[in-house]
mmCIF file with all atom_site columns, C-alpha atoms in Angstrom:
data_model
loop_
_atom_site.group_PDB
_atom_site.id
_atom_site.type_symbol
_atom_site.label_atom_id
_atom_site.label_alt_id
_atom_site.label_comp_id
_atom_site.label_asym_id
_atom_site.label_entity_id
_atom_site.label_seq_id
_atom_site.pdbx_PDB_ins_code
_atom_site.Cartn_x
_atom_site.Cartn_y
_atom_site.Cartn_z
_atom_site.occupancy
_atom_site.B_iso_or_equiv
_atom_site.pdbx_formal_charge
_atom_site.auth_seq_id
_atom_site.auth_comp_id
_atom_site.auth_asym_id
_atom_site.auth_atom_id
_atom_site.pdbx_PDB_model_num
ATOM 1   C CA . ARG A 1 1   ? -0.010  0.085  0.056   1.00 0.00 ? 21  ARG A CA 1
ATOM 2   C CA . ASN A 1 2   ? 0.936   3.215  -0.996  1.00 0.00 ? 22  ASN A CA 1
ATOM 3   C CA . VAL A 1 3   ? 0.444   6.621  1.293   1.00 0.00 ? 23  VAL A CA 1
ATOM 4   C CA . ILE A 1 4   ? 0.845   10.006 -0.459  1.00 0.00 ? 24  ILE A CA 1
ATOM 5   C CA . PHE A 1 5   ? 1.187   13.203 1.247   1.00 0.00 ? 25  PHE A CA 1
ATOM 6   C CA . LEU A 1 6   ? 0.984   16.480 -0.827  1.00 0.00 ? 26  LEU A CA 1
ATOM 7   C CA . GLY A 1 7   ? 2.295   18.918 1.477   1.00 0.00 ? 27  GLY A CA 1
ATOM 8   C CA . ASP A 1 8   ? 1.878   21.211 4.781   1.00 0.00 ? 28  ASP A CA 1
ATOM 9   C CA . GLY A 1 9   ? 3.078   19.292 7.400   1.00 0.00 ? 29  GLY A CA 1
ATOM 10  C CA . LEU A 1 10  ? 5.907   17.532 5.550   1.00 0.00 ? 30  LEU A CA 1
ATOM 11  C CA . THR A 1 11  ? 7.963   16.586 9.112   1.00 0.00 ? 31  THR A CA 1
ATOM 12  C CA . LYS A 1 12  ? 5.305   15.237 10.819  1.00 0.00 ? 32  LYS A CA 1
ATOM 13  C CA . ALA A 1 13  ? 4.234   13.170 7.624   1.00 0.00 ? 33  ALA A CA 1
ATOM 14  C CA . GLU A 1 14  ? 7.821   12.006 7.692   1.00 0.00 ? 34  GLU A CA 1
ATOM 15  C CA . ASP A 1 15  ? 7.956   11.096 11.267  1.00 0.00 ? 35  ASP A CA 1
ATOM 16  C CA . ILE A 1 16  ? 4.405   8.926  10.974  1.00 0.00 ? 36  ILE A CA 1
ATOM 17  C CA . SER A 1 17  ? 6.122   7.064  7.934   1.00 0.00 ? 37  SER A CA 1
ATOM 18  C CA . TYR A 1 18  ? 8.716   5.718  10.154  1.00 0.00 ? 38  TYR A CA 1
ATOM 19  C CA . CYS A 1 19  ? 5.780   4.126  12.514  1.00 0.00 ? 39  CYS A CA 1
ATOM 20  C CA . TYR A 1 20  ? 4.596   2.282  8.989   1.00 0.00 ? 40  TYR A CA 1
ATOM 21  C CA . GLU A 1 21  ? 7.287   0.555  7.593   1.00 0.00 ? 41  GLU A CA 1
ATOM 22  C CA . ASP A 1 22  ? 4.813   -1.553 5.691   1.00 0.00 ? 42  ASP A CA 1
ATOM 23  C CA . ARG A 1 23  ? 3.760   1.278  3.883   1.00 0.00 ? 43  ARG A CA 1
ATOM 24  C CA . ILE A 1 24  ? 5.231   3.160  1.084   1.00 0.00 ? 44  ILE A CA 1
ATOM 25  C CA . PHE A 1 25  ? 5.256   6.703  1.284   1.00 0.00 ? 45  PHE A CA 1
ATOM 26  C CA . HIS A 1 26  ? 5.290   9.564  -1.429  1.00 0.00 ? 46  HIS A CA 1
ATOM 27  C CA . MET A 1 27  ? 5.646   13.011 -0.343  1.00 0.00 ? 47  MET A CA 1
ATOM 28  C CA . VAL A 1 28  ? 5.654   16.625 -1.986  1.00 0.00 ? 48  VAL A CA 1
ATOM 29  C CA . PRO A 1 29  ? 6.034   19.715 0.498   1.00 0.00 ? 49  PRO A CA 1
ATOM 30  C CA . GLY A 1 30  ? 3.472   22.185 0.577   1.00 0.00 ? 50  GLY A CA 1
ATOM 31  C CA . ASN A 1 31  ? 3.702   25.807 1.045   1.00 0.00 ? 51  ASN A CA 1
ATOM 32  C CA . CYS A 1 32  ? 3.881   26.010 4.644   1.00 0.00 ? 52  CYS A CA 1
ATOM 33  C CA . ASP A 1 33  ? 6.771   23.375 4.888   1.00 0.00 ? 53  ASP A CA 1
ATOM 34  C CA . GLY A 1 34  ? 9.389   26.047 4.190   1.00 0.00 ? 54  GLY A CA 1
ATOM 35  C CA . PHE A 1 35  ? 12.059  26.067 1.958   1.00 0.00 ? 55  PHE A CA 1
ATOM 36  C CA . ASP A 1 36  ? 14.543  23.748 3.472   1.00 0.00 ? 56  ASP A CA 1
ATOM 37  C CA . PHE A 1 37  ? 13.359  20.550 2.087   1.00 0.00 ? 57  PHE A CA 1
ATOM 38  C CA . LEU A 1 38  ? 15.331  19.319 -0.788  1.00 0.00 ? 58  LEU A CA 1
ATOM 39  C CA . ALA A 1 39  ? 12.063  17.248 -2.001  1.00 0.00 ? 59  ALA A CA 1
ATOM 40  C CA . PRO A 1 40  ? 10.662  18.586 -5.357  1.00 0.00 ? 60  PRO A CA 1
ATOM 41  C CA . THR A 1 41  ? 7.687   20.240 -5.290  1.00 0.00 ? 61  THR A CA 1
ATOM 42  C CA . THR A 1 42  ? 6.190   18.390 -8.193  1.00 0.00 ? 62  THR A CA 1
ATOM 43  C CA . LYS A 1 43  ? 7.190   14.366 -8.263  1.00 0.00 ? 63  LYS A CA 1
ATOM 44  C CA . PHE A 1 44  ? 6.045   11.746 -10.991 1.00 0.00 ? 64  PHE A CA 1
ATOM 45  C CA . ILE A 1 45  ? 5.326   8.408  -9.693  1.00 0.00 ? 65  ILE A CA 1
ATOM 46  C CA . GLU A 1 46  ? 4.175   5.457  -11.620 1.00 0.00 ? 66  GLU A CA 1
ATOM 47  C CA . LEU A 1 47  ? 1.668   2.807  -9.441  1.00 0.00 ? 67  LEU A CA 1
ATOM 48  C CA . ASN A 1 48  ? 0.027   -0.226 -11.368 1.00 0.00 ? 68  ASN A CA 1
ATOM 49  C CA . GLY A 1 49  ? 0.869   1.323  -14.891 1.00 0.00 ? 69  GLY A CA 1
ATOM 50  C CA . ALA A 1 50  ? -0.729  4.622  -14.144 1.00 0.00 ? 70  ALA A CA 1
ATOM 51  C CA . LYS A 1 51  ? 1.519   7.746  -14.187 1.00 0.00 ? 71  LYS A CA 1
ATOM 52  C CA . ILE A 1 52  ? 0.658   10.111 -11.257 1.00 0.00 ? 72  ILE A CA 1
ATOM 53  C CA . MET A 1 53  ? 1.746   13.597 -10.797 1.00 0.00 ? 73  MET A CA 1
ATOM 54  C CA . LEU A 1 54  ? 1.897   14.760 -7.129  1.00 0.00 ? 74  LEU A CA 1
ATOM 55  C CA . THR A 1 55  ? 2.001   18.645 -6.218  1.00 0.00 ? 75  THR A CA 1
ATOM 56  C CA . HIS A 1 56  ? 0.877   20.729 -3.269  1.00 0.00 ? 76  HIS A CA 1
ATOM 57  C CA . GLY A 1 57  ? -0.571  22.932 -5.856  1.00 0.00 ? 77  GLY A CA 1
ATOM 58  C CA . HIS A 1 58  ? 0.667   26.456 -4.789  1.00 0.00 ? 78  HIS A CA 1
ATOM 59  C CA . ILE A 1 59  ? 3.356   26.801 -7.786  1.00 0.00 ? 79  ILE A CA 1
ATOM 60  C CA . TYR A 1 60  ? 0.387   26.302 -10.150 1.00 0.00 ? 80  TYR A CA 1
ATOM 61  C CA . ASN A 1 61  ? -1.814  28.915 -8.643  1.00 0.00 ? 81  ASN A CA 1
ATOM 62  C CA . VAL A 1 62  ? -4.772  26.516 -7.632  1.00 0.00 ? 82  VAL A CA 1
ATOM 63  C CA . LYS A 1 63  ? -6.330  28.581 -5.356  1.00 0.00 ? 83  LYS A CA 1
ATOM 64  C CA . SER A 1 64  ? -7.395  30.563 -8.160  1.00 0.00 ? 84  SER A CA 1
ATOM 65  C CA . SER A 1 65  ? -7.923  28.128 -11.041 1.00 0.00 ? 85  SER A CA 1
ATOM 66  C CA . LEU A 1 66  ? -6.506  24.788 -12.222 1.00 0.00 ? 86  LEU A CA 1
ATOM 67  C CA . THR A 1 67  ? -5.636  25.904 -15.807 1.00 0.00 ? 87  THR A CA 1
ATOM 68  C CA . LEU A 1 68  ? -1.693  25.633 -14.739 1.00 0.00 ? 88  LEU A CA 1
ATOM 69  C CA . LEU A 1 69  ? -1.801  22.231 -13.072 1.00 0.00 ? 89  LEU A CA 1
ATOM 70  C CA . LYS A 1 70  ? -3.925  21.092 -15.920 1.00 0.00 ? 90  LYS A CA 1
ATOM 71  C CA . GLN A 1 71  ? -1.373  22.148 -18.699 1.00 0.00 ? 91  GLN A CA 1
ATOM 72  C CA . LYS A 1 72  ? 0.869   20.505 -16.745 1.00 0.00 ? 92  LYS A CA 1
ATOM 73  C CA . ALA A 1 73  ? -0.421  17.185 -16.121 1.00 0.00 ? 93  ALA A CA 1
ATOM 74  C CA . VAL A 1 74  ? -1.494  17.203 -20.027 1.00 0.00 ? 94  VAL A CA 1
ATOM 75  C CA . SER A 1 75  ? 2.020   17.859 -20.897 1.00 0.00 ? 95  SER A CA 1
ATOM 76  C CA . GLU A 1 76  ? 3.441   15.112 -18.790 1.00 0.00 ? 96  GLU A CA 1
ATOM 77  C CA . LYS A 1 77  ? 0.780   12.617 -19.788 1.00 0.00 ? 97  LYS A CA 1
ATOM 78  C CA . VAL A 1 78  ? -0.154  11.629 -16.599 1.00 0.00 ? 98  VAL A CA 1
ATOM 79  C CA . SER A 1 79  ? -3.480  9.580  -15.674 1.00 0.00 ? 99  SER A CA 1
ATOM 80  C CA . LEU A 1 80  ? -3.658  10.966 -12.460 1.00 0.00 ? 100 LEU A CA 1
ATOM 81  C CA . CYS A 1 81  ? -2.716  14.300 -10.652 1.00 0.00 ? 101 CYS A CA 1
ATOM 82  C CA . LEU A 1 82  ? -3.195  14.628 -6.773  1.00 0.00 ? 102 LEU A CA 1
ATOM 83  C CA . TYR A 1 83  ? -2.690  18.050 -5.509  1.00 0.00 ? 103 TYR A CA 1
ATOM 84  C CA . GLY A 1 84  ? -3.636  20.182 -2.187  1.00 0.00 ? 104 GLY A CA 1
ATOM 85  C CA . HIS A 1 85  ? -3.345  23.784 -1.243  1.00 0.00 ? 105 HIS A CA 1
ATOM 86  C CA . THR A 1 86  ? -7.231  24.532 -1.204  1.00 0.00 ? 106 THR A CA 1
ATOM 87  C CA . HIS A 1 87  ? -8.148  22.431 1.452   1.00 0.00 ? 107 HIS A CA 1
ATOM 88  C CA . ASN A 1 88  ? -11.144 21.658 -0.376  1.00 0.00 ? 108 ASN A CA 1
ATOM 89  C CA . ALA A 1 89  ? -11.884 18.068 -1.766  1.00 0.00 ? 109 ALA A CA 1
ATOM 90  C CA . ASP A 1 90  ? -12.560 17.882 -5.043  1.00 0.00 ? 110 ASP A CA 1
ATOM 91  C CA . ILE A 1 91  ? -12.531 15.433 -7.849  1.00 0.00 ? 111 ILE A CA 1
ATOM 92  C CA . ASN A 1 92  ? -12.580 16.473 -11.667 1.00 0.00 ? 112 ASN A CA 1
ATOM 93  C CA . TYR A 1 93  ? -11.968 14.247 -14.893 1.00 0.00 ? 113 TYR A CA 1
ATOM 94  C CA . GLU A 1 94  ? -10.928 16.136 -17.898 1.00 0.00 ? 114 GLU A CA 1
ATOM 95  C CA . ASN A 1 95  ? -8.907  14.982 -21.193 1.00 0.00 ? 115 ASN A CA 1
ATOM 96  C CA . GLY A 1 96  ? -8.522  11.646 -19.967 1.00 0.00 ? 116 GLY A CA 1
ATOM 97  C CA . ILE A 1 97  ? -7.082  12.749 -16.290 1.00 0.00 ? 117 ILE A CA 1
ATOM 98  C CA . TYR A 1 98  ? -8.314  12.654 -12.865 1.00 0.00 ? 118 TYR A CA 1
ATOM 99  C CA . PHE A 1 99  ? -7.573  15.640 -10.706 1.00 0.00 ? 119 PHE A CA 1
ATOM 100 C CA . VAL A 1 100 ? -7.951  14.838 -7.027  1.00 0.00 ? 120 VAL A CA 1
ATOM 101 C CA . ASN A 1 101 ? -7.650  17.311 -4.350  1.00 0.00 ? 121 ASN A CA 1
ATOM 102 C CA . PRO A 1 102 ? -8.091  15.024 -0.966  1.00 0.00 ? 122 PRO A CA 1
ATOM 103 C CA . GLY A 1 103 ? -9.188  17.957 1.424   1.00 0.00 ? 123 GLY A CA 1
ATOM 104 C CA . THR A 1 104 ? -7.436  18.104 4.465   1.00 0.00 ? 124 THR A CA 1
ATOM 105 C CA . LEU A 1 105 ? -7.136  15.623 7.600   1.00 0.00 ? 125 LEU A CA 1
ATOM 106 C CA . ALA A 1 106 ? -6.973  19.134 10.098  1.00 0.00 ? 126 ALA A CA 1
ATOM 107 C CA . GLY A 1 107 ? -10.536 20.248 8.876   1.00 0.00 ? 127 GLY A CA 1
ATOM 108 C CA . LYS A 1 108 ? -11.979 22.999 6.553   1.00 0.00 ? 128 LYS A CA 1
ATOM 109 C CA . ASN A 1 109 ? -15.389 24.302 7.210   1.00 0.00 ? 129 ASN A CA 1
ATOM 110 C CA . GLY A 1 110 ? -16.313 21.392 9.442   1.00 0.00 ? 130 GLY A CA 1
ATOM 111 C CA . LEU A 1 111 ? -14.906 19.047 6.730   1.00 0.00 ? 131 LEU A CA 1
ATOM 112 C CA . TYR A 1 112 ? -12.201 16.224 7.547   1.00 0.00 ? 132 TYR A CA 1
ATOM 113 C CA . SER A 1 113 ? -11.085 14.452 4.603   1.00 0.00 ? 133 SER A CA 1
ATOM 114 C CA . TYR A 1 114 ? -9.019  12.450 2.766   1.00 0.00 ? 134 TYR A CA 1
ATOM 115 C CA . ALA A 1 115 ? -9.030  10.434 -0.565  1.00 0.00 ? 135 ALA A CA 1
ATOM 116 C CA . VAL A 1 116 ? -8.794  6.856  -1.806  1.00 0.00 ? 136 VAL A CA 1
ATOM 117 C CA . VAL A 1 117 ? -7.803  6.180  -5.022  1.00 0.00 ? 137 VAL A CA 1
ATOM 118 C CA . ASP A 1 118 ? -8.112  2.470  -6.456  1.00 0.00 ? 138 ASP A CA 1
ATOM 119 C CA . ILE A 1 119 ? -5.588  1.683  -9.563  1.00 0.00 ? 139 ILE A CA 1
ATOM 120 C CA . THR A 1 120 ? -6.355  -1.349 -11.291 1.00 0.00 ? 140 THR A CA 1
ATOM 121 C CA . ASP A 1 121 ? -6.249  -2.618 -14.934 1.00 0.00 ? 141 ASP A CA 1
ATOM 122 C CA . LYS A 1 122 ? -9.919  -1.968 -15.292 1.00 0.00 ? 142 LYS A CA 1
ATOM 123 C CA . GLY A 1 123 ? -9.348  1.788  -14.431 1.00 0.00 ? 143 GLY A CA 1
ATOM 124 C CA . ILE A 1 124 ? -9.033  4.729  -11.889 1.00 0.00 ? 144 ILE A CA 1
ATOM 125 C CA . VAL A 1 125 ? -11.410 5.054  -9.185  1.00 0.00 ? 145 VAL A CA 1
ATOM 126 C CA . PRO A 1 126 ? -11.054 7.936  -6.700  1.00 0.00 ? 146 PRO A CA 1
ATOM 127 C CA . ARG A 1 127 ? -13.181 8.464  -3.661  1.00 0.00 ? 147 ARG A CA 1
ATOM 128 C CA . ILE A 1 128 ? -13.031 11.467 -1.014  1.00 0.00 ? 148 ILE A CA 1
ATOM 129 C CA . MET A 1 129 ? -13.785 10.196 2.476   1.00 0.00 ? 149 MET A CA 1
ATOM 130 C CA . GLU A 1 130 ? -15.101 12.109 5.091   1.00 0.00 ? 150 GLU A CA 1
ATOM 131 C CA . LEU A 1 131 ? -14.172 11.927 8.726   1.00 0.00 ? 151 LEU A CA 1
#
């Protein structure tokens, strides 16, 4: 099983990763993580044959629009783009790409959420899970 962390709290996420050595953690820093991290702000991984883009989203101005994020995802030919920054859970599908913002476990407007994404040979199924 893979765990993906999309920024803001990277040090805590790294600490948690040491407690779950049976999991594979993929992490990118957010705008609140400072600039001390050497981790790239956008990362690409492949899981079960799907190319996935991971980013916090602040460098793509996702609070204003998903235009830059979508352009990058299309140019990189990904199947799934995971992003954060807005803390608003959302799933969009455009140009054959799923764009998923899991929301936040810290809560926003009384909502606490994360995403679960199943990737199989039959396709990608993203879901928002509320706590």
